[in-house]
Coordinates of C-alpha atoms in Angstrom, one line a residue:
M1 CA -0.1 0.0 0.0
A2 CA 1.2 3.5 -0.7
N3 CA 2.6 5.8 2.2
V4 CA 0.1 8.5 3.1
N5 CA 1.3 11.5 4.5
T6 CA -0.5 12.9 7.5
A7 CA -2.3 16.0 7.2
P8 CA -1.0 19.0 9.7
S9 CA -3.7 19.4 12.5
W10 CA -5.2 22.7 13.0
H11 CA -5.3 22.3 16.8
A12 CA -1.5 21.9 17.4
P13 CA 0.1 24.8 18.6
H14 CA 2.3 26.3 16.0
A15 CA 5.8 27.3 17.2
G16 CA 6.8 29.7 14.5
F17 CA 3.4 31.7 14.6
I18 CA 3.9 32.1 18.4
R19 CA 7.5 33.5 18.3
V20 CA 6.5 35.7 15.3
L21 CA 3.9 37.5 17.4
V22 CA 6.2 37.6 20.5
V23 CA 9.0 39.4 18.4
L24 CA 6.0 42.2 16.9
F25 CA 4.7 42.7 20.4
T26 CA 8.1 43.2 21.8
I27 CA 9.3 45.5 19.0
A28 CA 5.8 47.7 19.4
A29 CA 6.2 47.9 23.1
L30 CA 9.9 49.0 22.9
V31 CA 8.8 51.6 20.4
V32 CA 6.5 53.3 22.4
I33 CA 8.7 53.0 25.3
A34 CA 11.4 54.5 23.2
M35 CA 9.1 57.2 22.1
T36 CA 8.1 58.0 25.6
L37 CA 11.5 58.4 26.7
A38 CA 12.6 60.3 23.7
Y39 CA 9.7 62.8 24.1
P40 CA 8.7 62.9 27.7
G41 CA 5.4 64.5 28.6
P42 CA 4.3 65.4 32.4
D43 CA 5.9 62.9 34.9
P44 CA 6.8 60.1 32.6
H45 CA 7.5 57.6 35.7
T46 CA 10.9 56.5 34.3
I47 CA 11.1 53.9 37.0
V48 CA 7.8 52.1 35.8
L49 CA 9.0 52.6 32.3
V50 CA 12.1 50.7 33.0
S51 CA 10.8 48.2 35.1
A52 CA 8.1 47.5 32.7
G53 CA 10.2 47.6 29.7
I54 CA 12.8 44.8 31.4
S55 CA 9.9 42.6 32.5
L56 CA 8.4 42.6 28.8
V57 CA 12.0 41.7 27.3
A58 CA 12.6 38.9 30.1
L59 CA 8.9 37.6 29.4
N60 CA 9.2 37.6 25.6
I61 CA 12.7 36.2 25.7
V62 CA 11.3 33.1 27.9
A63 CA 8.4 32.9 25.5
F64 CA 10.5 32.8 22.6
T65 CA 12.7 30.1 23.8
L66 CA 10.0 27.8 25.0
P67 CA 9.0 24.5 22.9
W68 CA 5.6 25.6 22.0
G69 CA 5.2 22.8 19.5
R70 CA 5.2 20.5 22.4
L71 CA 3.2 22.3 24.7
P72 CA -0.4 22.2 25.4
R73 CA -1.9 25.1 23.6
R74 CA -3.7 26.7 26.6
H75 CA -0.3 27.6 27.8
T76 CA -0.1 30.5 25.2
F77 CA -3.0 32.0 27.2
W78 CA -1.2 32.8 30.1
L79 CA 1.5 34.2 27.9
A80 CA -1.0 36.5 26.2
L81 CA -2.3 37.5 29.8
A82 CA 0.9 38.7 31.0
Q83 CA 1.4 40.7 27.9
L84 CA -1.8 42.2 28.4
V85 CA -1.0 43.0 32.2
I86 CA 2.3 44.7 31.3
T87 CA 0.3 46.7 28.5
I88 CA -2.3 48.0 31.0
L89 CA 0.5 48.8 33.7
L90 CA 2.3 50.9 30.9
A91 CA -1.0 52.7 29.7
G92 CA -2.1 53.6 33.0
T93 CA 1.4 54.9 33.9
L94 CA 1.9 56.8 30.8
Y95 CA -1.6 57.8 29.7
Q96 CA -0.7 61.8 29.6
T97 CA 2.6 61.0 27.9
N98 CA 1.7 58.5 24.9
N99 CA -2.1 57.9 24.2
A100 CA -1.2 55.1 21.6
I101 CA -0.2 52.3 24.4
P102 CA -3.7 51.0 25.0
L103 CA -3.5 49.8 21.4
L104 CA -0.9 47.5 22.2
A105 CA -3.6 45.4 24.0
L106 CA -4.9 44.6 20.6
I107 CA -2.3 41.9 20.2
P108 CA -2.7 39.5 23.1
V109 CA -6.5 40.0 22.6
L110 CA -7.0 39.3 19.1
W111 CA -4.2 36.4 19.4
I112 CA -6.1 34.6 22.1
A113 CA -9.4 34.9 20.1
F114 CA -7.9 33.6 16.7
Q115 CA -5.6 30.9 18.5
L116 CA -7.8 29.4 21.1
D117 CA -11.8 28.6 22.0
W118 CA -14.6 30.6 23.5
P119 CA -13.8 29.9 27.1
H120 CA -10.2 31.5 26.7
T121 CA -11.8 34.4 24.4
I122 CA -14.1 35.3 27.3
A123 CA -11.4 35.2 29.8
I124 CA -9.0 37.5 28.0
I125 CA -11.9 40.0 27.3
V126 CA -12.8 40.0 31.2
A127 CA -9.4 40.4 32.1
L128 CA -9.2 43.4 29.6
G129 CA -12.4 44.7 31.3
L130 CA -10.8 44.5 34.6
G131 CA -7.6 45.9 33.2
C132 CA -9.8 48.9 32.3
I133 CA -11.4 49.3 35.5
A134 CA -7.9 49.4 36.9
F135 CA -6.8 51.7 34.4
W136 CA -9.7 54.2 35.3
L137 CA -8.7 53.9 39.0
I138 CA -4.9 54.8 38.0
V139 CA -5.8 57.6 35.8
E140 CA -7.7 59.3 38.4
P141 CA -10.6 58.5 41.1
M142 CA -13.7 58.6 39.3
P143 CA -15.7 60.2 37.9
S144 CA -13.6 63.3 38.0
R145 CA -12.5 62.4 34.4
P146 CA -15.5 61.5 32.0
R147 CA -13.6 62.0 29.1
V148 CA -11.0 59.4 29.8
I149 CA -13.6 57.2 31.0
V150 CA -15.7 57.5 27.7
A151 CA -12.4 57.1 25.6
I152 CA -11.3 53.8 27.7
S153 CA -15.0 52.5 27.4
V154 CA -15.2 52.7 23.7
F155 CA -11.6 51.4 23.2
Y156 CA -13.0 48.3 25.6
F157 CA -16.0 47.8 23.5
V158 CA -14.1 48.1 20.4
V159 CA -11.5 45.5 21.1
A160 CA -14.0 43.2 22.9
S161 CA -16.3 43.3 19.6
L162 CA -13.1 42.5 17.6
A163 CA -12.3 39.8 19.8
I164 CA -15.8 38.2 19.5
L165 CA -15.6 38.6 15.7
T166 CA -12.2 37.2 15.5
Q167 CA -13.3 34.1 17.5
A168 CA -16.2 33.5 15.4
N169 CA -14.5 33.8 12.4
A170 CA -11.6 31.5 13.7
D171 CA -14.5 28.8 14.6
A172 CA -15.7 28.9 10.9
L173 CA -12.1 28.5 9.6
R174 CA -11.5 25.7 12.1
R175 CA -14.5 23.9 11.0
S176 CA -13.8 24.6 7.4
R177 CA -10.4 23.1 7.8
A178 CA -11.6 20.1 9.8
I179 CA -14.0 19.4 6.9
A180 CA -11.1 20.0 4.5
E181 CA -8.8 17.6 6.5
E182 CA -11.6 14.9 6.5
A183 CA -12.0 15.4 2.8
W184 CA -8.1 15.0 2.4
R185 CA -7.8 11.9 4.4
S186 CA -10.8 10.1 2.7
Q187 CA -9.0 11.3 -0.5
Q188 CA -5.8 9.9 0.6
D189 CA -7.4 6.7 1.7
A190 CA -9.4 6.1 -1.3
L191 CA -6.3 6.6 -3.4
A192 CA -4.2 4.2 -1.0
S193 CA -7.2 1.7 -1.4
A194 CA -7.1 2.3 -5.3
E195 CA -3.5 1.7 -6.0
S196 CA -3.9 -1.3 -3.4
N197 CA -6.6 -2.9 -5.6
A198 CA -4.9 -1.7 -9.0
A199 CA -1.8 -3.9 -7.7
V200 CA -4.1 -6.9 -6.6
M201 CA -5.8 -6.6 -10.1
R202 CA -2.6 -6.4 -12.0
A203 CA -1.2 -9.4 -10.1
I204 CA -4.3 -11.4 -11.1
A205 CA -4.4 -10.0 -14.6
H206 CA -0.9 -11.4 -14.9
G207 CA -1.5 -14.6 -13.3
V208 CA -4.6 -15.9 -15.2
D209 CA -4.2 -18.2 -18.0
A210 CA -5.8 -15.7 -20.4
A211 CA -4.8 -12.6 -22.5
V212 CA -6.5 -9.6 -20.9
F213 CA -6.6 -6.2 -22.4
F214 CA -8.4 -2.8 -21.2
A215 CA -8.4 0.6 -23.3
S216 CA -10.1 3.4 -22.2
Q217 CA -12.8 5.1 -24.2
D218 CA -10.6 7.9 -25.5
R219 CA -7.5 5.3 -25.8
S220 CA -5.3 7.5 -23.7
S221 CA -4.5 4.7 -21.2
T222 CA -4.3 0.8 -21.6
F223 CA -3.4 -2.3 -20.0
A224 CA -2.3 -5.5 -21.4
N225 CA -1.0 -8.5 -19.4
Q226 CA 2.1 -10.5 -20.8
R227 CA -0.3 -13.0 -22.7
A228 CA -2.1 -10.0 -24.2
Q229 CA 1.0 -8.5 -25.4
E230 CA 2.1 -11.8 -27.2
L231 CA -1.7 -12.0 -28.7
G232 CA -1.1 -8.5 -30.1
R233 CA 2.2 -9.5 -31.7
R234 CA 0.7 -12.4 -33.4
M235 CA -2.4 -10.5 -34.3
G236 CA 0.0 -7.7 -36.0
V237 CA -1.5 -4.9 -33.9
S238 CA 0.4 -1.6 -33.9
A239 CA 0.3 1.0 -31.4
Q240 CA 0.6 3.5 -33.9
D241 CA -2.5 2.3 -35.6
P242 CA -5.7 4.4 -34.3
T243 CA -8.0 1.6 -35.0
W244 CA -6.3 -0.9 -32.8
A245 CA -6.8 -3.7 -35.1
G246 CA -4.5 -6.6 -36.3
H247 CA -3.6 -7.4 -39.9
E248 CA -3.0 -11.1 -39.1
V249 CA -6.7 -12.0 -37.8
Y250 CA -8.8 -14.6 -39.6
G251 CA -12.4 -16.1 -39.4
P252 CA -13.0 -19.7 -38.1
D253 CA -12.2 -20.8 -41.6
R254 CA -8.4 -19.5 -41.3
V255 CA -8.3 -18.0 -44.6
T256 CA -10.9 -15.2 -44.5
P257 CA -9.2 -11.7 -43.0
I258 CA -11.4 -9.9 -40.5
P259 CA -11.8 -6.4 -41.5
P260 CA -10.5 -3.8 -38.8
E261 CA -13.8 -2.2 -38.3
D262 CA -15.2 -6.0 -37.5
Q263 CA -12.6 -6.6 -34.9
L264 CA -13.6 -7.0 -31.4
L265 CA -11.6 -3.9 -29.9
P266 CA -13.0 -1.4 -32.0
R267 CA -16.5 -2.9 -31.7
A268 CA -16.2 -3.0 -28.0
L269 CA -15.2 0.6 -28.0
Q270 CA -18.4 1.4 -29.9
G271 CA -20.3 -0.5 -26.9
E272 CA -20.9 -4.0 -28.8
Y273 CA -20.7 -7.3 -26.5
A274 CA -19.0 -10.4 -28.1
T275 CA -18.7 -13.7 -26.4
E276 CA -16.4 -16.6 -27.0
S277 CA -16.0 -15.7 -30.7
L278 CA -13.6 -18.0 -32.6
Q279 CA -10.6 -16.4 -34.6
W280 CA -7.4 -17.4 -36.0
V281 CA -4.5 -15.1 -35.2
G282 CA -1.0 -15.1 -36.7
E283 CA 0.7 -15.7 -40.0
P284 CA -0.7 -18.7 -42.2
G285 CA 1.1 -22.1 -41.2
A286 CA 1.9 -20.7 -37.5
Q287 CA -1.8 -19.8 -36.5
H288 CA -3.3 -19.9 -33.2
A289 CA -6.9 -20.3 -32.4
V290 CA -8.3 -17.9 -29.8
S291 CA -11.7 -17.6 -28.2
V292 CA -12.3 -14.1 -27.6
S293 CA -14.9 -12.2 -25.7
S294 CA -15.3 -8.3 -25.4
L295 CA -17.2 -6.3 -22.9
P296 CA -17.6 -2.7 -22.8
A297 CA -16.5 -1.2 -19.2
V298 CA -19.6 1.1 -18.0
T299 CA -19.7 2.9 -14.7
E300 CA -22.9 2.5 -12.5
A301 CA -24.3 5.9 -14.1
G302 CA -24.0 4.1 -17.4
E303 CA -21.1 6.0 -19.1
Q304 CA -18.9 3.8 -21.1
V305 CA -15.3 4.3 -19.8
G306 CA -13.5 2.0 -22.1
A307 CA -13.6 -1.9 -23.2
V308 CA -12.0 -5.2 -22.0
I309 CA -11.0 -8.0 -24.2
V310 CA -10.3 -11.6 -22.8
A311 CA -8.9 -14.3 -25.3
H312 CA -8.0 -17.9 -24.4
D313 CA -6.0 -19.9 -26.7
I314 CA -7.8 -23.1 -27.6
T315 CA -5.5 -24.0 -30.4
N316 CA -4.9 -27.4 -28.7
L317 CA -8.8 -28.0 -28.0
V318 CA -9.6 -27.0 -31.8
E319 CA -7.2 -29.4 -33.2
A320 CA -8.1 -32.2 -30.8
L321 CA -11.7 -31.5 -32.0
H322 CA -10.7 -31.7 -35.3
A323 CA -9.0 -34.9 -35.1
A324 CA -12.0 -36.3 -33.3
E325 CA -14.3 -35.3 -36.2
S326 CA -11.6 -36.5 -38.8
F327 CA -11.3 -39.8 -36.9
S328 CA -15.4 -40.2 -36.6
A329 CA -15.8 -39.2 -40.2
T330 CA -13.2 -41.9 -41.5
V331 CA -14.5 -44.6 -39.1
A332 CA -18.2 -44.0 -40.6
H333 CA -16.7 -43.9 -44.3
E334 CA -14.8 -47.1 -43.8
L335 CA -17.8 -49.1 -42.0
R336 CA -20.1 -47.8 -44.8
T337 CA -18.5 -49.9 -47.5
P338 CA -18.6 -53.4 -45.5
L339 CA -21.9 -52.5 -44.4
T340 CA -23.2 -52.2 -47.5
S341 CA -22.0 -55.5 -48.4
I342 CA -23.6 -57.0 -45.6
V343 CA -26.9 -55.6 -46.6
G344 CA -26.7 -56.9 -50.2
Y345 CA -26.2 -60.4 -48.8
L346 CA -29.0 -60.0 -46.2
D347 CA -31.3 -59.2 -49.2
L348 CA -29.9 -62.4 -51.3
L349 CA -30.7 -64.6 -48.1
E350 CA -34.3 -63.3 -48.5
T351 CA -34.8 -65.2 -51.7
D352 CA -33.8 -68.3 -50.0
D353 CA -36.1 -70.8 -48.5
L354 CA -35.6 -70.4 -44.7
D355 CA -37.4 -72.0 -42.1
E356 CA -39.1 -70.0 -39.2
T357 CA -36.0 -70.0 -37.2
G358 CA -33.9 -68.7 -40.1
R359 CA -36.3 -66.1 -41.0
E360 CA -36.4 -64.8 -37.4
F361 CA -32.4 -64.6 -37.4
L362 CA -32.4 -62.8 -40.6
R363 CA -35.0 -60.4 -39.4
R364 CA -32.9 -59.5 -36.3
A365 CA -29.8 -59.2 -38.6
Q366 CA -31.5 -56.6 -40.8
Q367 CA -32.6 -54.8 -37.9
G368 CA -29.2 -54.6 -36.5
V369 CA -27.8 -53.4 -39.7
T370 CA -30.6 -50.8 -40.3
S371 CA -29.7 -49.5 -36.6
L372 CA -26.1 -49.4 -37.6
S373 CA -26.9 -47.9 -40.8
A374 CA -28.7 -44.8 -39.1
K375 CA -25.9 -44.3 -36.5
L376 CA -23.4 -44.2 -39.2
R377 CA -25.6 -41.4 -41.1
E378 CA -25.8 -39.6 -37.8
L379 CA -22.2 -39.3 -37.6
L380 CA -21.6 -38.5 -41.5
E381 CA -24.3 -35.9 -41.7
P382 CA -22.5 -33.0 -39.9
F383 CA -19.7 -33.3 -42.5
E384 CA -22.2 -33.9 -45.4
V385 CA -23.9 -30.8 -44.2
A386 CA -20.6 -28.7 -44.1
G387 CA -19.7 -29.7 -47.3
A388 CA -23.1 -29.0 -48.8
S389 CA -24.0 -26.0 -51.1
P390 CA -27.7 -25.2 -50.5
T391 CA -29.9 -24.8 -53.6
F392 CA -32.8 -22.4 -52.8
S393 CA -36.2 -22.6 -54.1
F394 CA -39.6 -21.2 -52.5
I395 CA -41.1 -23.9 -50.3
D396 CA -44.3 -24.2 -48.2
V397 CA -42.8 -24.8 -45.0
V398 CA -46.2 -25.5 -43.5
D399 CA -46.4 -28.5 -45.8
L400 CA -42.8 -29.6 -45.0
L401 CA -43.3 -29.5 -41.1
R402 CA -46.8 -31.3 -41.7
R403 CA -45.1 -34.2 -43.5
R404 CA -42.2 -34.3 -41.0
V405 CA -44.5 -34.6 -38.3
N406 CA -46.4 -37.6 -39.9
H407 CA -43.2 -39.3 -40.2
W408 CA -42.2 -39.0 -36.5
R409 CA -45.8 -39.7 -35.4
E410 CA -45.2 -43.5 -35.7
S411 CA -41.8 -43.5 -33.9
A412 CA -43.2 -41.2 -31.0
G413 CA -46.4 -43.3 -30.6
T414 CA -44.7 -46.3 -29.6
R415 CA -44.1 -44.4 -26.4
G416 CA -47.4 -42.5 -26.2
I417 CA -46.1 -39.4 -27.0
V418 CA -48.6 -37.1 -29.1
I419 CA -47.1 -34.5 -31.6
E420 CA -49.5 -31.9 -32.7
G421 CA -48.4 -30.0 -35.9
P422 CA -49.2 -26.8 -37.7
D423 CA -52.6 -26.1 -39.3
G424 CA -52.3 -27.9 -42.8
S425 CA -54.6 -25.3 -44.4
S426 CA -52.2 -22.4 -43.6
R427 CA -49.5 -21.7 -46.3
L428 CA -46.0 -19.7 -45.8
Q429 CA -43.6 -19.9 -48.8
V430 CA -39.9 -19.6 -47.6
P431 CA -36.6 -20.2 -49.6
L432 CA -35.2 -23.3 -48.4
D433 CA -33.1 -26.3 -49.6
R434 CA -35.6 -29.0 -49.1
E435 CA -33.3 -31.8 -48.4
L436 CA -31.3 -30.0 -46.2
A437 CA -34.6 -28.0 -44.5
E438 CA -36.1 -31.8 -43.7
R439 CA -32.6 -32.7 -42.1
M440 CA -33.0 -29.7 -40.1
V441 CA -36.7 -30.3 -39.0
D442 CA -35.7 -34.1 -38.2
A443 CA -33.0 -33.3 -35.9
V444 CA -34.9 -30.9 -33.8
L445 CA -38.2 -33.4 -33.8
S446 CA -35.7 -36.3 -32.8
N447 CA -34.4 -34.5 -29.9
A448 CA -37.8 -33.6 -29.0
V449 CA -39.0 -37.0 -28.9
K450 CA -35.8 -38.4 -27.2
F451 CA -36.2 -36.1 -24.2
S452 CA -40.0 -36.3 -23.9
A453 CA -41.4 -38.6 -21.1
S454 CA -43.8 -41.6 -22.4
G455 CA -47.0 -40.2 -22.7
G456 CA -46.0 -36.5 -23.2
R457 CA -47.0 -34.3 -25.9
I458 CA -44.9 -32.0 -28.4
E459 CA -46.5 -28.9 -30.3
V460 CA -45.0 -27.8 -33.4
A461 CA -46.0 -24.3 -34.7
V462 CA -44.9 -21.8 -37.7
D463 CA -45.4 -18.1 -38.1
T464 CA -43.6 -14.9 -38.9
H465 CA -41.5 -12.6 -37.0
E466 CA -39.6 -9.5 -37.9
N467 CA -39.0 -10.9 -41.6
S468 CA -38.2 -14.4 -40.6
A469 CA -40.1 -17.5 -40.7
R470 CA -40.1 -18.9 -37.1
I471 CA -40.6 -22.7 -36.3
T472 CA -41.1 -23.6 -32.8
V473 CA -40.9 -27.2 -31.3
T474 CA -41.9 -27.4 -27.6
D475 CA -41.7 -30.3 -25.6
H476 CA -42.7 -30.9 -22.0
G477 CA -39.7 -33.5 -21.1
L478 CA -36.6 -33.1 -19.1
G479 CA -35.8 -29.9 -20.0
M480 CA -32.0 -28.9 -19.6
T481 CA -30.1 -26.6 -17.1
R482 CA -28.6 -23.1 -18.3
E483 CA -25.2 -24.6 -18.5
E484 CA -26.4 -27.7 -20.7
T485 CA -28.4 -25.1 -23.0
R486 CA -24.9 -23.3 -23.5
H487 CA -23.3 -26.2 -24.8
A488 CA -26.4 -28.0 -26.3
F489 CA -25.1 -27.0 -29.9
E490 CA -21.5 -28.1 -29.6
R491 CA -20.5 -31.2 -31.4
F492 CA -20.4 -34.4 -29.4
Y493 CA -21.9 -32.8 -26.5
R494 CA -24.2 -34.8 -24.5
A495 CA -26.0 -33.5 -21.5
P496 CA -25.6 -35.2 -18.2
T497 CA -29.0 -36.1 -18.0
A498 CA -28.8 -37.9 -21.3
I499 CA -25.8 -40.0 -20.1
R500 CA -27.5 -40.9 -16.9
R501 CA -30.7 -42.1 -18.8
A502 CA -28.5 -43.8 -21.5
L503 CA -30.4 -42.1 -24.1
P504 CA -29.3 -43.1 -27.7
G505 CA -27.1 -40.6 -29.6
F506 CA -23.9 -38.8 -30.6
G507 CA -24.6 -35.3 -29.5
L508 CA -24.5 -34.0 -33.3
G509 CA -28.2 -33.4 -34.1
L510 CA -28.6 -29.8 -32.7
A511 CA -25.2 -29.1 -33.9
T512 CA -26.1 -30.3 -37.4
A513 CA -29.4 -28.2 -37.5
L514 CA -27.7 -25.2 -36.3
S515 CA -25.4 -25.4 -39.3
I516 CA -28.3 -26.0 -41.6
A517 CA -30.0 -22.8 -40.2
Q518 CA -27.1 -20.7 -40.5
A519 CA -26.7 -21.9 -44.3
H520 CA -30.1 -20.6 -44.7
G521 CA -29.1 -17.4 -43.2
G522 CA -30.8 -18.2 -39.9
T523 CA -30.3 -19.5 -36.5
I524 CA -31.8 -21.6 -33.7
R525 CA -31.9 -21.0 -30.1
L526 CA -33.3 -23.0 -26.9
E527 CA -35.4 -21.8 -24.2
S528 CA -35.4 -24.4 -21.4
A529 CA -35.5 -25.0 -17.8
A530 CA -34.7 -28.3 -15.7
G531 CA -37.7 -30.5 -15.4
A532 CA -40.0 -27.9 -17.4
G533 CA -39.3 -29.1 -21.0
T534 CA -37.7 -27.2 -24.0
T535 CA -38.8 -25.0 -27.1
A536 CA -36.4 -24.9 -29.9
I537 CA -36.8 -21.9 -32.0
V538 CA -35.8 -22.0 -35.8
E539 CA -35.7 -18.5 -37.3
I540 CA -34.8 -18.2 -41.2
S541 CA -34.5 -14.8 -42.6
L542 CA -36.9 -13.9 -45.3
T543 CA -34.8 -11.1 -46.6
Q544 CA -31.6 -12.0 -47.2
V545 CA -32.2 -15.9 -48.3
G546 CA -35.0 -14.7 -50.3
V547 CA -32.7 -12.5 -52.7
A548 CA -30.4 -15.3 -52.7
A549 CA -33.2 -17.8 -53.8
R550 CA -34.3 -15.4 -56.7
G551 CA -31.0 -15.0 -57.8
S552 CA -30.6 -19.0 -58.1
S553 CA -34.1 -19.3 -59.6

């Protein structure tokens, strides 16, 4: 934590200030005494003058040498009181010679009013009043000199009023000073806390296994941990480039460059959010896959002050997934050829004259081959879809859904599941690739049937929403948690519920459906809750794909 200086306290006696006042009072008093001696009037009382002067000098020498910085501030009252007594003594003695001597009383009175509190101020005012009374008595028995009495009375009330005003202003000044000191201490505490938090955050940022980068909104300040600096070098980001975009940033296909204005940092500074966007960075042949998320930094008042970029190097994960997909595709292709031969030989056996036992064995073999063929098709389908080029034509999506629902009713009926399809009287022409669209609908319906409880119900509907055709498939089955929903479209992902219940499948259906929807310019999302069923919402853009469909027609 940073060292914080302690603010000087108002209440601590200031030794230098006291010594300056002592010197000023001494000089003023000595000047008055010297003038009195130089220009004596009637009866100058030289003995009193010399005695008072010696006492004054001795008092102030002692006061000048005392360690006021270590003494309680109330001790300054007695110094001022002693000065006041000497002043009254001189004024009473020399009133006929020098009328300016009473003005010396202003110094100790106003000094105490400014330096100490109300009780001390009242005490010094009372002491001044008693001194004035003593002065009246010294001057001449009352009331033979009313002019002098009036003058001294006016002097007393003027000095007392000045003392009260000085004390009031000093109190206000002390309060303001106390508020300022408290604000100063709070500011120092906040600064120390901020520096401490910043040190902790820097340590965390440099310690996490991710690239972390922050840029202020005006781009005047930045922070990048070591991994972010390395990532910036791979991306080819130049500090002199005002866009802060790299020239070695590519899309998921590892070939298509991402334009500077579409890269995450410029978009984040404009207030956009992005989550786990896959990018390839670096020169071709030495590229790294990174999962990048961007988040605008916004204050509680809603003001954006910058943007944060977090990136993870997932090259090993992507390559492992690619290897798994390649292995799956290779195995499926290798098994398809001998499986085709097996199907052919089984068909030949049907023509033979088999007994009842032989026909039963043949039927079971054919069922096994059919099941194996279906599983191979499921494994190969994502790769076939990924390499397919959609051929668009305007298709009645309501009719397409009705036919696919009828296809699935038979298998769903074996478990007592009812599928309620769309109204056959309505029509909605949508630009689609018919074969791919059927695969997409089959994948979504298969998922709904698989996760529905026996005796359940599935509703299928279609409508339009914001220039898109929207297909909804709702089941009332097991449902998914938020975490399961987040991973549902990943290839080979199987929810823990599906694994525990030993439900068949490779976790490819929804991933395939999403690929097909994206090929049609659309998307799929899930709305689900554990134990409350799932709704799959397919949206196909009527605007973008419609233009492509008309062009191909």
